[in-house]
CSV table of C-alpha atoms and ligand atoms in Angstrom, one decimal:
chain,number,residue,atom,x,y,z
A,356,UNK,CA,-4.6,57.3,52.2
A,357,UNK,CA,-4.6,55.7,55.7
A,358,UNK,CA,-1.5,54.6,57.7
A,359,UNK,CA,-1.6,50.9,58.2
A,360,UNK,CA,1.9,50.4,59.7
A,361,UNK,CA,3.9,53.4,61.0
A,362,UNK,CA,7.5,54.1,60.4
A,363,UNK,CA,8.2,53.4,64.1
A,364,UNK,CA,6.5,50.0,63.9
A,365,UNK,CA,8.4,49.1,60.8
A,366,UNK,CA,11.7,50.0,62.3
A,367,UNK,CA,11.0,48.1,65.5
A,368,UNK,CA,10.0,45.0,63.6
A,369,UNK,CA,13.0,45.1,61.3
A,370,UNK,CA,15.3,45.2,64.3
A,371,UNK,CA,13.5,42.1,65.7
A,372,UNK,CA,13.8,40.3,62.4
A,373,UNK,CA,17.5,41.2,62.3
A,374,UNK,CA,18.0,39.6,65.7
A,375,UNK,CA,16.1,36.5,64.7
A,376,UNK,CA,18.1,36.1,61.5
A,377,UNK,CA,21.4,36.6,63.4
A,378,UNK,CA,20.4,33.9,65.9
A,379,UNK,CA,19.4,31.4,63.1
A,380,UNK,CA,22.4,31.6,60.8
A,381,UNK,CA,25.9,30.1,61.2
A,382,UNK,CA,28.9,32.4,61.4
A,383,UNK,CA,29.9,33.9,58.1
A,384,UNK,CA,28.3,36.1,55.5
A,385,UNK,CA,24.7,36.1,54.6
A,386,UNK,CA,24.0,37.0,51.0
A,387,UNK,CA,20.9,39.3,50.8
A,388,UNK,CA,19.2,39.2,47.5
A,389,UNK,CA,16.7,42.1,47.2
A,390,UNK,CA,14.0,42.0,44.6
A,391,UNK,CA,13.9,45.3,42.8
A,392,UNK,CA,12.5,47.8,43.3
A,393,UNK,CA,10.1,47.4,46.2
A,394,UNK,CA,12.5,45.6,48.6
A,395,UNK,CA,15.2,48.3,48.5
A,396,UNK,CA,14.3,50.1,51.7
A,397,UNK,CA,13.6,46.9,53.6
A,398,UNK,CA,16.9,45.4,52.4
A,399,UNK,CA,19.0,48.4,53.5
A,400,UNK,CA,17.4,48.6,57.0
A,401,UNK,CA,17.5,44.8,57.5
A,402,UNK,CA,21.2,44.6,56.4
A,403,UNK,CA,22.0,47.2,59.1
A,404,UNK,CA,20.0,45.4,61.7
A,405,UNK,CA,22.2,42.3,61.3
A,406,UNK,CA,25.4,41.6,63.1
A,407,UNK,CA,26.4,39.1,60.5
A,408,UNK,CA,28.4,40.4,57.6
A,409,UNK,CA,26.0,40.9,54.7
A,410,UNK,CA,26.6,40.7,51.0
A,411,UNK,CA,24.1,42.6,49.0
A,412,UNK,CA,22.8,42.0,45.5
A,413,UNK,CA,19.6,42.7,43.6
A,414,UNK,CA,17.6,40.9,41.1
A,415,UNK,CA,14.9,42.4,38.9
A,416,UNK,CA,11.6,40.5,38.4
A,417,UNK,CA,8.5,41.8,37.0
A,418,UNK,CA,5.1,40.2,37.4
A,419,UNK,CA,3.0,43.3,37.6
A,420,UNK,CA,1.9,45.9,35.1
A,421,UNK,CA,0.7,49.2,36.3
A,422,UNK,CA,-2.4,47.9,38.0
A,423,UNK,CA,-3.0,46.4,41.3
A,424,UNK,CA,-3.2,42.7,40.4
A,425,UNK,CA,-0.7,40.2,39.0
A,426,UNK,CA,-0.6,39.6,35.3
A,427,UNK,CA,0.5,36.0,36.0
A,428,UNK,CA,3.5,36.6,33.8
A,429,UNK,CA,7.0,36.7,35.4
A,430,UNK,CA,10.2,37.8,33.7
A,431,UNK,CA,13.8,38.4,34.9
A,432,UNK,CA,14.6,42.0,34.1
A,433,UNK,CA,18.0,42.1,35.9
A,434,UNK,CA,20.2,39.2,37.0
A,435,UNK,CA,22.5,39.0,40.0
A,436,UNK,CA,26.0,40.3,39.7
A,437,UNK,CA,27.5,37.8,42.2
A,438,UNK,CA,27.6,34.1,42.3
A,439,UNK,CA,25.5,32.5,45.0
A,440,UNK,CA,26.9,29.0,44.7
A,441,UNK,CA,27.6,27.7,48.2
A,442,UNK,CA,26.2,30.9,49.8
A,443,UNK,CA,23.7,31.4,52.6
A,444,UNK,CA,21.1,33.2,50.5
A,445,UNK,CA,18.3,35.2,52.0
A,446,UNK,CA,15.9,36.6,49.5
A,447,UNK,CA,14.4,39.9,50.6
A,448,UNK,CA,11.0,40.8,49.3
A,449,UNK,CA,8.6,43.7,50.1
A,450,UNK,CA,5.4,41.7,50.0
A,451,UNK,CA,4.2,38.2,49.1
A,452,UNK,CA,0.9,38.4,47.5
A,453,UNK,CA,-0.1,35.7,45.0
A,454,UNK,CA,3.3,34.1,45.4
A,455,UNK,CA,3.8,33.9,41.7
A,456,UNK,CA,7.0,36.1,41.8
A,457,UNK,CA,8.7,34.2,44.6
A,458,UNK,CA,7.7,30.8,43.4
A,459,UNK,CA,9.4,31.6,40.1
A,460,UNK,CA,12.5,33.2,41.6
A,461,UNK,CA,13.1,30.4,44.1
A,462,UNK,CA,13.1,27.9,41.2
A,463,UNK,CA,15.7,30.1,39.4
A,464,UNK,CA,17.9,30.5,42.4
A,465,UNK,CA,17.8,26.9,43.6
A,466,UNK,CA,19.4,25.9,40.3
A,467,UNK,CA,22.5,27.9,41.3
A,468,UNK,CA,23.2,25.7,44.3
A,469,UNK,CA,23.2,28.1,47.2
A,470,UNK,CA,24.1,26.4,50.6
A,471,UNK,CA,20.8,27.6,51.9
A,472,UNK,CA,17.9,29.6,50.4
A,473,UNK,CA,15.3,31.4,52.5
A,474,UNK,CA,12.9,34.3,52.2
A,475,UNK,CA,12.4,37.3,54.4
A,476,UNK,CA,9.3,39.4,53.4
A,477,UNK,CA,8.3,42.5,55.2
A,478,UNK,CA,4.6,42.0,54.4
A,479,UNK,CA,2.5,38.9,53.7
A,480,UNK,CA,-1.0,38.8,52.3
A,481,UNK,CA,-1.7,35.0,52.9
A,482,UNK,CA,-5.3,35.2,51.6
A,483,UNK,CA,-4.2,36.0,48.1
A,484,UNK,CA,-1.8,33.1,47.6
A,485,UNK,CA,-2.2,31.1,44.4
A,486,UNK,CA,1.4,29.6,44.4
A,487,UNK,CA,2.9,28.0,47.4
A,488,UNK,CA,6.0,29.7,48.9
A,489,UNK,CA,7.8,29.2,52.1
A,490,UNK,CA,8.5,32.5,53.9
A,491,UNK,CA,10.9,32.0,56.8
A,492,UNK,CA,10.7,35.6,58.1
A,493,UNK,CA,7.6,37.8,57.9
A,494,UNK,CA,7.4,41.3,59.2
A,495,UNK,CA,3.7,41.7,59.2
A,496,UNK,CA,0.7,39.7,58.0
A,497,UNK,CA,-1.8,42.1,56.5
A,498,UNK,CA,-5.3,41.8,55.1
A,499,UNK,CA,-6.1,41.9,51.4
A,500,UNK,CA,-5.7,45.6,50.9
A,501,UNK,CA,-3.4,47.4,48.4
A,502,UNK,CA,-0.6,49.1,50.3
A,503,UNK,CA,2.1,51.7,49.3
A,504,UNK,CA,5.1,53.2,51.0
A,505,UNK,CA,8.5,52.0,52.4
A,506,UNK,CA,9.4,50.8,48.9
A,507,UNK,CA,5.9,49.7,47.7
A,508,UNK,CA,4.4,51.5,44.8
A,509,UNK,CA,1.3,52.1,42.8
A,510,UNK,CA,2.4,52.7,39.2
A,511,UNK,CA,5.8,53.8,40.5
A,512,UNK,CA,4.5,56.4,42.9
A,513,UNK,CA,4.6,56.5,46.8
A,514,UNK,CA,7.7,54.4,47.3
A,515,UNK,CA,9.4,57.0,49.5
A,516,UNK,CA,6.6,57.3,52.1
A,517,UNK,CA,8.0,56.4,55.5
A,518,UNK,CA,4.8,54.6,56.6
A,519,UNK,CA,3.0,51.8,54.9
A,520,UNK,CA,-0.4,53.1,53.9
A,521,UNK,CA,-3.5,51.7,52.4
A,522,UNK,CA,-4.3,53.2,49.0
A,523,UNK,CA,-8.0,53.5,48.9
A,524,UNK,CA,-10.0,53.1,45.6
A,525,UNK,CA,-8.5,55.1,42.8
B,886,LIG,P1,3.1,38.3,43.8
B,886,LIG,O1,3.9,37.7,42.7
B,886,LIG,O2,1.6,38.4,43.5
B,886,LIG,O3,3.3,37.6,45.1
B,886,LIG,O4,3.5,39.8,43.9
B,886,LIG,C1,4.5,40.3,44.5
B,886,LIG,C2,4.8,41.7,44.0
B,886,LIG,O5,3.6,42.4,43.7
B,886,LIG,C3,5.5,42.4,45.1
B,886,LIG,O6,6.9,42.3,45.1
B,886,LIG,C4,5.0,43.9,44.9
B,886,LIG,O7,5.9,44.5,44.0
B,886,LIG,C5,3.7,43.7,44.2
B,886,LIG,N1,2.5,43.9,45.1
B,886,LIG,C6,1.7,42.9,45.6
B,886,LIG,N2,0.8,43.5,46.5
B,886,LIG,C7,1.1,44.8,46.5
B,886,LIG,C8,0.5,45.9,47.3
B,886,LIG,O8,-0.4,45.8,48.1
B,886,LIG,N3,1.1,47.1,47.0
B,886,LIG,C9,2.1,47.3,46.2
B,886,LIG,N4,2.7,46.3,45.5
B,886,LIG,C10,2.2,45.1,45.7
B,887,LIG,MG1,5.8,46.5,42.5
């Protein structure tokens, strides 16, 4: 296991993203929609980096089995609790890889008529994209390596590491 992005780097970048988002949004609440489970640490840190009032909800999507690559199959495993109609919605994701998950989710959320709908992703692996997705806020662009920590898992392990680490061949 090798540290790719340290806890300190993550925290500094999340504060910058918070300031950027604060500057971009009109007054009033921002509805943060976290994708379970990987985005939970990023969402709680980002929410507290914002001066805007934030509403928080979670949605469950699964597109991955236990391995390291997408199954190509997406399903909704938990829906939102709150209505997002007319809301400024910011989807919070841990990592955009193939784009399959977000592409599907954006389609689902658009139909609920939010006032705006954008994405903040802590990590982006642009080389891997097979579905187009527009990501308004990106923490770090990373190369095509499998990473764990700060919410990201490998078969449900390593989520609580403070740093983002590269998981070398298993
Ligand atoms: P996508 O649909 O291929 O963009 O996959 C996005 C989801 O796959 C993320 O929300 C993660 O849960 C998972 N994922 C993609 N790359 C990694 C990685 O390097 N480590 C851990 N999980 C990953
Ligand atoms: Mg995952």
